[in-house]
Amino acid sequence: MLAAGRPATQPPTDPPAVSLAGVTRVFGVVPALVRVDLSVERGEILLVSGPNGAGKSTLLRVVATAISPTYGCGSVLGLDLLRDRDQVRRRVELVGHRTRLYEDLTAQENLRFACDMHGLGRSGVPTALERVGLVDVAGERVRTFSQGMRQRLAVARALLRSPELLLLDEPYAGLDAEARHIVDDAVRSMRSEGRTVMLATHDVAGPDLATRTVAMESGRIAGSGSFPERILS
């Protein structure tokens, strides 16, 4: 029995996947982000749209703690962007323009190395290669790969880690139609597992995956919209 006049205890709620307040990032004298306020709930697929130079990549790099805000503050998965950088990096994966692959290692060796670095077993490597269509070239060195194949391998590495927050920066660049479907399937898989995705692209295919979209222009959030009835299949 609750004491008279005492409110029932509410169950704890998880903090947003991303929460930014007044985040500004300046390179030299050029602002790449200007007073960005953004909240991304867990389980969302957020499309960040805008032309080249709008600030999309900078936004994702700030969220990934690859770079720090010049001004403003924020948190990722309830962790402070500055104080908890190492913890954020253990739970977030960024797939960007630079795939951060080792060119002298094979595709399989790259994934095995990623597993070792993050304390993961290697048993998931064959499945990850199969999901991105690279089984036939698993033993070939990455330096022989096209940009599209490198992008596929970077996606495979991200899936191996099962991040709570996946950041995709122009993931369709250099991909053929089959490879684009691989990226789409990876995003849907993340959503079905209750994980969060931020996808930055100017590609018209991106909105088909999003539950919500924000538009960027000159480093600012220019607009937003949601798709509450969208069902991903």
PDB file of C-alpha atoms in Angstrom:
ATOM      1  CA  MET A   1       0.000   0.000   0.000  1.00  0.00           C
ATOM      2  CA  LEU A   2       1.237   3.466  -0.869  1.00  0.00           C
ATOM      3  CA  ALA A   3       1.171   6.080   1.874  1.00  0.00           C
ATOM      4  CA  ALA A   4      -1.646   8.568   1.471  1.00  0.00           C
ATOM      5  CA  GLY A   5      -0.650  11.496  -0.707  1.00  0.00           C
ATOM      6  CA  ARG A   6       2.618   9.885  -1.868  1.00  0.00           C
ATOM      7  CA  PRO A   7       2.906   9.563  -5.661  1.00  0.00           C
ATOM      8  CA  ALA A   8       3.643   6.163  -7.166  1.00  0.00           C
ATOM      9  CA  THR A   9       7.270   5.639  -8.089  1.00  0.00           C
ATOM     10  CA  GLN A  10       7.812   6.000 -11.834  1.00  0.00           C
ATOM     11  CA  PRO A  11      10.029   3.449 -13.557  1.00  0.00           C
ATOM     12  CA  PRO A  12      13.386   4.870 -14.614  1.00  0.00           C
ATOM     13  CA  THR A  13      13.681   5.873 -18.252  1.00  0.00           C
ATOM     14  CA  ASP A  14      16.806   5.653 -20.364  1.00  0.00           C
ATOM     15  CA  PRO A  15      18.349   8.965 -21.408  1.00  0.00           C
ATOM     16  CA  PRO A  16      18.225   9.838 -25.126  1.00  0.00           C
ATOM     17  CA  ALA A  17      20.721   8.194 -27.405  1.00  0.00           C
ATOM     18  CA  VAL A  18      21.994  11.681 -28.298  1.00  0.00           C
ATOM     19  CA  SER A  19      21.390  15.006 -26.582  1.00  0.00           C
ATOM     20  CA  LEU A  20      23.169  18.154 -27.807  1.00  0.00           C
ATOM     21  CA  ALA A  21      22.722  21.685 -26.478  1.00  0.00           C
ATOM     22  CA  GLY A  22      24.174  24.694 -28.276  1.00  0.00           C
ATOM     23  CA  VAL A  23      26.928  22.631 -29.887  1.00  0.00           C
ATOM     24  CA  THR A  24      29.236  24.739 -32.027  1.00  0.00           C
ATOM     25  CA  ARG A  25      32.370  23.543 -33.795  1.00  0.00           C
ATOM     26  CA  VAL A  26      34.815  26.000 -35.338  1.00  0.00           C
ATOM     27  CA  PHE A  27      37.751  25.096 -37.569  1.00  0.00           C
ATOM     28  CA  GLY A  28      40.098  28.067 -37.491  1.00  0.00           C
ATOM     29  CA  VAL A  29      37.662  30.920 -37.982  1.00  0.00           C
ATOM     30  CA  VAL A  30      35.113  28.898 -39.963  1.00  0.00           C
ATOM     31  CA  PRO A  31      32.094  27.531 -38.037  1.00  0.00           C
ATOM     32  CA  ALA A  32      31.129  24.019 -39.187  1.00  0.00           C
ATOM     33  CA  LEU A  33      28.351  23.662 -36.582  1.00  0.00           C
ATOM     34  CA  VAL A  34      26.419  26.602 -35.150  1.00  0.00           C
ATOM     35  CA  ARG A  35      24.429  26.267 -31.898  1.00  0.00           C
ATOM     36  CA  VAL A  36      23.020  22.831 -32.702  1.00  0.00           C
ATOM     37  CA  ASP A  37      20.307  21.546 -30.363  1.00  0.00           C
ATOM     38  CA  LEU A  38      19.398  17.941 -31.082  1.00  0.00           C
ATOM     39  CA  SER A  39      17.787  15.034 -29.256  1.00  0.00           C
ATOM     40  CA  VAL A  40      17.679  11.517 -30.685  1.00  0.00           C
ATOM     41  CA  GLU A  41      15.613   8.930 -28.859  1.00  0.00           C
ATOM     42  CA  ARG A  42      16.756   5.347 -28.548  1.00  0.00           C
ATOM     43  CA  GLY A  43      15.555   3.138 -31.364  1.00  0.00           C
ATOM     44  CA  GLU A  44      15.216   5.998 -33.838  1.00  0.00           C
ATOM     45  CA  ILE A  45      16.618   6.028 -37.336  1.00  0.00           C
ATOM     46  CA  LEU A  46      17.445   9.671 -37.849  1.00  0.00           C
ATOM     47  CA  LEU A  47      18.247  10.911 -41.326  1.00  0.00           C
ATOM     48  CA  VAL A  48      20.480  13.998 -41.368  1.00  0.00           C
ATOM     49  CA  SER A  49      20.091  15.575 -44.804  1.00  0.00           C
ATOM     50  CA  GLY A  50      21.699  18.533 -46.500  1.00  0.00           C
ATOM     51  CA  PRO A  51      24.151  19.486 -49.235  1.00  0.00           C
ATOM     52  CA  ASN A  52      27.898  19.026 -49.042  1.00  0.00           C
ATOM     53  CA  GLY A  53      29.345  21.449 -46.513  1.00  0.00           C
ATOM     54  CA  ALA A  54      26.132  21.642 -44.483  1.00  0.00           C
ATOM     55  CA  GLY A  55      27.833  20.216 -41.374  1.00  0.00           C
ATOM     56  CA  LYS A  56      26.518  16.637 -41.507  1.00  0.00           C
ATOM     57  CA  SER A  57      29.904  14.931 -41.208  1.00  0.00           C
ATOM     58  CA  THR A  58      31.035  17.283 -38.461  1.00  0.00           C
ATOM     59  CA  LEU A  59      27.870  16.534 -36.498  1.00  0.00           C
ATOM     60  CA  LEU A  60      28.456  12.776 -36.674  1.00  0.00           C
ATOM     61  CA  ARG A  61      32.117  13.157 -35.739  1.00  0.00           C
ATOM     62  CA  VAL A  62      31.172  15.188 -32.664  1.00  0.00           C
ATOM     63  CA  VAL A  63      28.655  12.527 -31.608  1.00  0.00           C
ATOM     64  CA  ALA A  64      31.304   9.831 -32.126  1.00  0.00           C
ATOM     65  CA  THR A  65      33.793  11.887 -30.022  1.00  0.00           C
ATOM     66  CA  ALA A  66      36.194  11.949 -32.963  1.00  0.00           C
ATOM     67  CA  ILE A  67      36.260  15.725 -32.449  1.00  0.00           C
ATOM     68  CA  SER A  68      35.089  17.865 -29.542  1.00  0.00           C
ATOM     69  CA  PRO A  69      32.653  20.787 -29.590  1.00  0.00           C
ATOM     70  CA  THR A  70      34.274  24.201 -29.471  1.00  0.00           C
ATOM     71  CA  TYR A  71      31.279  25.413 -27.459  1.00  0.00           C
ATOM     72  CA  GLY A  72      28.191  23.750 -26.070  1.00  0.00           C
ATOM     73  CA  CYS A  73      27.687  20.404 -24.376  1.00  0.00           C
ATOM     74  CA  GLY A  74      26.044  17.068 -24.931  1.00  0.00           C
ATOM     75  CA  SER A  75      25.715  13.430 -24.039  1.00  0.00           C
ATOM     76  CA  VAL A  76      25.625  10.133 -25.915  1.00  0.00           C
ATOM     77  CA  LEU A  77      23.778   7.196 -24.348  1.00  0.00           C
ATOM     78  CA  GLY A  78      23.763   9.183 -21.115  1.00  0.00           C
ATOM     79  CA  LEU A  79      27.540   9.695 -21.198  1.00  0.00           C
ATOM     80  CA  ASP A  80      29.184  13.116 -21.332  1.00  0.00           C
ATOM     81  CA  LEU A  81      30.801  13.955 -24.673  1.00  0.00           C
ATOM     82  CA  LEU A  82      33.968  15.201 -23.031  1.00  0.00           C
ATOM     83  CA  ARG A  83      34.353  13.407 -19.705  1.00  0.00           C
ATOM     84  CA  ASP A  84      33.268   9.964 -20.911  1.00  0.00           C
ATOM     85  CA  ARG A  85      34.860   9.788 -24.348  1.00  0.00           C
ATOM     86  CA  ASP A  86      36.321   6.297 -23.896  1.00  0.00           C
ATOM     87  CA  GLN A  87      32.997   4.871 -22.717  1.00  0.00           C
ATOM     88  CA  VAL A  88      31.158   6.486 -25.626  1.00  0.00           C
ATOM     89  CA  ARG A  89      33.600   4.994 -28.119  1.00  0.00           C
ATOM     90  CA  ARG A  90      33.039   1.506 -26.731  1.00  0.00           C
ATOM     91  CA  ARG A  91      29.320   1.775 -27.463  1.00  0.00           C
ATOM     92  CA  VAL A  92      29.253   3.771 -30.710  1.00  0.00           C
ATOM     93  CA  GLU A  93      30.488   2.965 -34.217  1.00  0.00           C
ATOM     94  CA  LEU A  94      31.131   5.512 -36.983  1.00  0.00           C
ATOM     95  CA  VAL A  95      31.311   4.431 -40.617  1.00  0.00           C
ATOM     96  CA  GLY A  96      32.590   7.462 -42.478  1.00  0.00           C
ATOM     97  CA  HIS A  97      34.418   8.530 -45.608  1.00  0.00           C
ATOM     98  CA  ARG A  98      37.619   7.081 -44.195  1.00  0.00           C
ATOM     99  CA  THR A  99      36.911   3.428 -43.584  1.00  0.00           C
ATOM    100  CA  ARG A 100      39.895   3.001 -41.209  1.00  0.00           C
ATOM    101  CA  LEU A 101      40.757  -0.373 -42.704  1.00  0.00           C
ATOM    102  CA  TYR A 102      44.251  -1.846 -42.825  1.00  0.00           C
ATOM    103  CA  GLU A 103      45.139  -2.115 -46.504  1.00  0.00           C
ATOM    104  CA  ASP A 104      47.855  -4.745 -46.068  1.00  0.00           C
ATOM    105  CA  LEU A 105      45.485  -7.073 -44.214  1.00  0.00           C
ATOM    106  CA  THR A 106      42.848  -9.204 -45.880  1.00  0.00           C
ATOM    107  CA  ALA A 107      39.149  -8.596 -45.346  1.00  0.00           C
ATOM    108  CA  GLN A 108      39.011 -11.504 -42.919  1.00  0.00           C
ATOM    109  CA  GLU A 109      42.105 -10.325 -41.049  1.00  0.00           C
ATOM    110  CA  ASN A 110      40.655  -6.831 -40.682  1.00  0.00           C
ATOM    111  CA  LEU A 111      37.552  -8.217 -39.012  1.00  0.00           C
ATOM    112  CA  ARG A 112      39.519 -10.591 -36.803  1.00  0.00           C
ATOM    113  CA  PHE A 113      41.734  -7.707 -35.705  1.00  0.00           C
ATOM    114  CA  ALA A 114      38.639  -5.623 -34.877  1.00  0.00           C
ATOM    115  CA  CYS A 115      37.310  -8.502 -32.772  1.00  0.00           C
ATOM    116  CA  ASP A 116      40.604  -8.760 -30.881  1.00  0.00           C
ATOM    117  CA  MET A 117      40.756  -5.006 -30.279  1.00  0.00           C
ATOM    118  CA  HIS A 118      37.263  -4.930 -28.799  1.00  0.00           C
ATOM    119  CA  GLY A 119      37.459  -8.159 -26.831  1.00  0.00           C
ATOM    120  CA  LEU A 120      35.035 -10.019 -29.080  1.00  0.00           C
ATOM    121  CA  GLY A 121      35.161 -13.629 -30.169  1.00  0.00           C
ATOM    122  CA  ARG A 122      35.990 -14.275 -33.813  1.00  0.00           C
ATOM    123  CA  SER A 123      33.086 -16.621 -34.456  1.00  0.00           C
ATOM    124  CA  GLY A 124      30.971 -13.869 -35.998  1.00  0.00           C
ATOM    125  CA  VAL A 125      33.473 -13.004 -38.730  1.00  0.00           C
ATOM    126  CA  PRO A 126      32.207 -15.470 -41.396  1.00  0.00           C
ATOM    127  CA  THR A 127      28.607 -14.348 -40.901  1.00  0.00           C
ATOM    128  CA  ALA A 128      29.588 -10.680 -41.103  1.00  0.00           C
ATOM    129  CA  LEU A 129      31.422 -11.269 -44.383  1.00  0.00           C
ATOM    130  CA  GLU A 130      28.440 -13.165 -45.754  1.00  0.00           C
ATOM    131  CA  ARG A 131      26.027 -10.369 -44.813  1.00  0.00           C
ATOM    132  CA  VAL A 132      27.965  -7.859 -46.905  1.00  0.00           C
ATOM    133  CA  GLY A 133      28.693 -10.193 -49.813  1.00  0.00           C
ATOM    134  CA  LEU A 134      32.468 -10.448 -49.339  1.00  0.00           C
ATOM    135  CA  VAL A 135      32.882 -14.176 -48.639  1.00  0.00           C
ATOM    136  CA  ASP A 136      34.528 -14.802 -52.017  1.00  0.00           C
ATOM    137  CA  VAL A 137      37.198 -12.141 -51.382  1.00  0.00           C
ATOM    138  CA  ALA A 138      37.705 -12.763 -47.665  1.00  0.00           C
ATOM    139  CA  GLY A 139      41.328 -13.732 -48.240  1.00  0.00           C
ATOM    140  CA  GLU A 140      42.239 -10.791 -50.484  1.00  0.00           C
ATOM    141  CA  ARG A 141      44.084  -7.735 -49.236  1.00  0.00           C
ATOM    142  CA  VAL A 142      42.038  -4.590 -48.815  1.00  0.00           C
ATOM    143  CA  ARG A 143      44.405  -2.536 -50.960  1.00  0.00           C
ATOM    144  CA  THR A 144      42.957  -4.363 -53.994  1.00  0.00           C
ATOM    145  CA  PHE A 145      39.362  -3.445 -53.086  1.00  0.00           C
ATOM    146  CA  SER A 146      37.212  -0.840 -54.772  1.00  0.00           C
ATOM    147  CA  GLN A 147      35.720   1.950 -52.668  1.00  0.00           C
ATOM    148  CA  GLY A 148      32.397   0.155 -52.635  1.00  0.00           C
ATOM    149  CA  MET A 149      33.975  -3.063 -51.349  1.00  0.00           C
ATOM    150  CA  ARG A 150      35.799  -1.142 -48.638  1.00  0.00           C
ATOM    151  CA  GLN A 151      32.511   0.444 -47.596  1.00  0.00           C
ATOM    152  CA  ARG A 152      30.929  -2.997 -47.359  1.00  0.00           C
ATOM    153  CA  LEU A 153      33.767  -4.231 -45.164  1.00  0.00           C
ATOM    154  CA  ALA A 154      33.460  -1.198 -42.897  1.00  0.00           C
ATOM    155  CA  VAL A 155      29.756  -1.976 -42.468  1.00  0.00           C
ATOM    156  CA  ALA A 156      30.631  -5.595 -41.637  1.00  0.00           C
ATOM    157  CA  ARG A 157      33.037  -4.388 -38.950  1.00  0.00           C
ATOM    158  CA  ALA A 158      30.341  -2.156 -37.479  1.00  0.00           C
ATOM    159  CA  LEU A 159      27.848  -5.022 -37.364  1.00  0.00           C
ATOM    160  CA  LEU A 160      30.376  -7.229 -35.603  1.00  0.00           C
ATOM    161  CA  ARG A 161      30.531  -4.775 -32.727  1.00  0.00           C
ATOM    162  CA  SER A 162      26.724  -4.527 -32.387  1.00  0.00           C
ATOM    163  CA  PRO A 163      26.953  -0.852 -31.332  1.00  0.00           C
ATOM    164  CA  GLU A 164      24.134   0.774 -29.416  1.00  0.00           C
ATOM    165  CA  LEU A 165      24.452   3.767 -31.745  1.00  0.00           C
ATOM    166  CA  LEU A 166      25.522   3.434 -35.381  1.00  0.00           C
ATOM    167  CA  LEU A 167      26.620   6.566 -37.254  1.00  0.00           C
ATOM    168  CA  LEU A 168      26.664   6.315 -41.053  1.00  0.00           C
ATOM    169  CA  ASP A 169      28.239   9.161 -43.013  1.00  0.00           C
ATOM    170  CA  GLU A 170      27.291   9.059 -46.723  1.00  0.00           C
ATOM    171  CA  PRO A 171      27.096   5.251 -46.615  1.00  0.00           C
ATOM    172  CA  TYR A 172      25.867   4.958 -50.207  1.00  0.00           C
ATOM    173  CA  ALA A 173      28.931   6.624 -51.740  1.00  0.00           C
ATOM    174  CA  GLY A 174      30.473   4.396 -54.403  1.00  0.00           C
ATOM    175  CA  LEU A 175      27.968   1.572 -53.899  1.00  0.00           C
ATOM    176  CA  ASP A 176      26.081  -0.304 -56.595  1.00  0.00           C
ATOM    177  CA  ALA A 177      22.420  -1.246 -56.196  1.00  0.00           C
ATOM    178  CA  GLU A 178      23.185  -4.582 -54.500  1.00  0.00           C
ATOM    179  CA  ALA A 179      25.530  -2.971 -52.004  1.00  0.00           C
ATOM    180  CA  ARG A 180      22.990  -0.236 -51.245  1.00  0.00           C
ATOM    181  CA  HIS A 181      20.539  -2.948 -50.213  1.00  0.00           C
ATOM    182  CA  ILE A 182      23.196  -4.340 -47.862  1.00  0.00           C
ATOM    183  CA  VAL A 183      23.421  -0.979 -46.082  1.00  0.00           C
ATOM    184  CA  ASP A 184      19.628  -0.726 -45.940  1.00  0.00           C
ATOM    185  CA  ASP A 185      19.355  -4.230 -44.463  1.00  0.00           C
ATOM    186  CA  ALA A 186      21.974  -3.377 -41.835  1.00  0.00           C
ATOM    187  CA  VAL A 187      19.969  -0.313 -40.777  1.00  0.00           C
ATOM    188  CA  ARG A 188      16.746  -2.319 -40.583  1.00  0.00           C
ATOM    189  CA  SER A 189      18.522  -4.959 -38.511  1.00  0.00           C
ATOM    190  CA  MET A 190      19.714  -2.310 -36.067  1.00  0.00           C
ATOM    191  CA  ARG A 191      16.171  -0.955 -35.763  1.00  0.00           C
ATOM    192  CA  SER A 192      14.678  -4.390 -35.145  1.00  0.00           C
ATOM    193  CA  GLU A 193      17.141  -4.846 -32.261  1.00  0.00           C
ATOM    194  CA  GLY A 194      16.114  -1.536 -30.688  1.00  0.00           C
ATOM    195  CA  ARG A 195      19.394   0.169 -31.546  1.00  0.00           C
ATOM    196  CA  THR A 196      19.767   3.720 -32.832  1.00  0.00           C
ATOM    197  CA  VAL A 197      21.059   4.928 -36.191  1.00  0.00           C
ATOM    198  CA  MET A 198      22.030   8.384 -37.408  1.00  0.00           C
ATOM    199  CA  LEU A 199      22.431   8.401 -41.179  1.00  0.00           C
ATOM    200  CA  ALA A 200      23.875  11.479 -42.877  1.00  0.00           C
ATOM    201  CA  THR A 201      23.352  11.659 -46.613  1.00  0.00           C
ATOM    202  CA  HIS A 202      22.180  13.817 -49.483  1.00  0.00           C
ATOM    203  CA  ASP A 203      21.013  10.634 -51.236  1.00  0.00           C
ATOM    204  CA  VAL A 204      17.303  10.506 -52.031  1.00  0.00           C
ATOM    205  CA  ALA A 205      17.086   6.848 -50.916  1.00  0.00           C
ATOM    206  CA  GLY A 206      17.856   7.691 -47.309  1.00  0.00           C
ATOM    207  CA  PRO A 207      14.386   8.903 -46.230  1.00  0.00           C
ATOM    208  CA  ASP A 208      12.861   5.493 -47.001  1.00  0.00           C
ATOM    209  CA  LEU A 209      14.641   4.150 -43.920  1.00  0.00           C
ATOM    210  CA  ALA A 210      14.156   7.035 -41.537  1.00  0.00           C
ATOM    211  CA  THR A 211      11.702   7.409 -38.691  1.00  0.00           C
ATOM    212  CA  ARG A 212      12.626  11.094 -38.488  1.00  0.00           C
ATOM    213  CA  THR A 213      14.656  13.539 -40.522  1.00  0.00           C
ATOM    214  CA  VAL A 214      16.493  16.776 -39.823  1.00  0.00           C
ATOM    215  CA  ALA A 215      17.836  19.070 -42.495  1.00  0.00           C
ATOM    216  CA  MET A 216      21.108  20.952 -42.105  1.00  0.00           C
ATOM    217  CA  GLU A 217      22.211  24.111 -43.815  1.00  0.00           C
ATOM    218  CA  SER A 218      25.393  26.106 -43.156  1.00  0.00           C
ATOM    219  CA  GLY A 219      26.063  24.221 -39.939  1.00  0.00           C
ATOM    220  CA  ARG A 220      22.599  24.742 -38.488  1.00  0.00           C
ATOM    221  CA  ILE A 221      19.528  22.565 -38.052  1.00  0.00           C
ATOM    222  CA  ALA A 222      17.198  24.054 -40.656  1.00  0.00           C
ATOM    223  CA  GLY A 223      14.133  21.861 -40.198  1.00  0.00           C
ATOM    224  CA  SER A 224      12.816  18.495 -39.051  1.00  0.00           C
ATOM    225  CA  GLY A 225      10.014  16.031 -39.619  1.00  0.00           C
ATOM    226  CA  SER A 226       8.873  12.640 -38.387  1.00  0.00           C
ATOM    227  CA  PHE A 227       7.245   9.557 -39.843  1.00  0.00           C
ATOM    228  CA  PRO A 228       5.221   8.127 -36.931  1.00  0.00           C
ATOM    229  CA  GLU A 229       3.318   5.586 -39.033  1.00  0.00           C
ATOM    230  CA  ARG A 230       6.279   4.247 -40.957  1.00  0.00           C
ATOM    231  CA  ILE A 231       6.884   0.522 -40.617  1.00  0.00           C
ATOM    232  CA  LEU A 232      10.215  -0.819 -41.815  1.00  0.00           C
ATOM    233  CA  SER A 233       9.968  -4.164 -43.543  1.00  0.00           C
TER     234      SER A 233
END
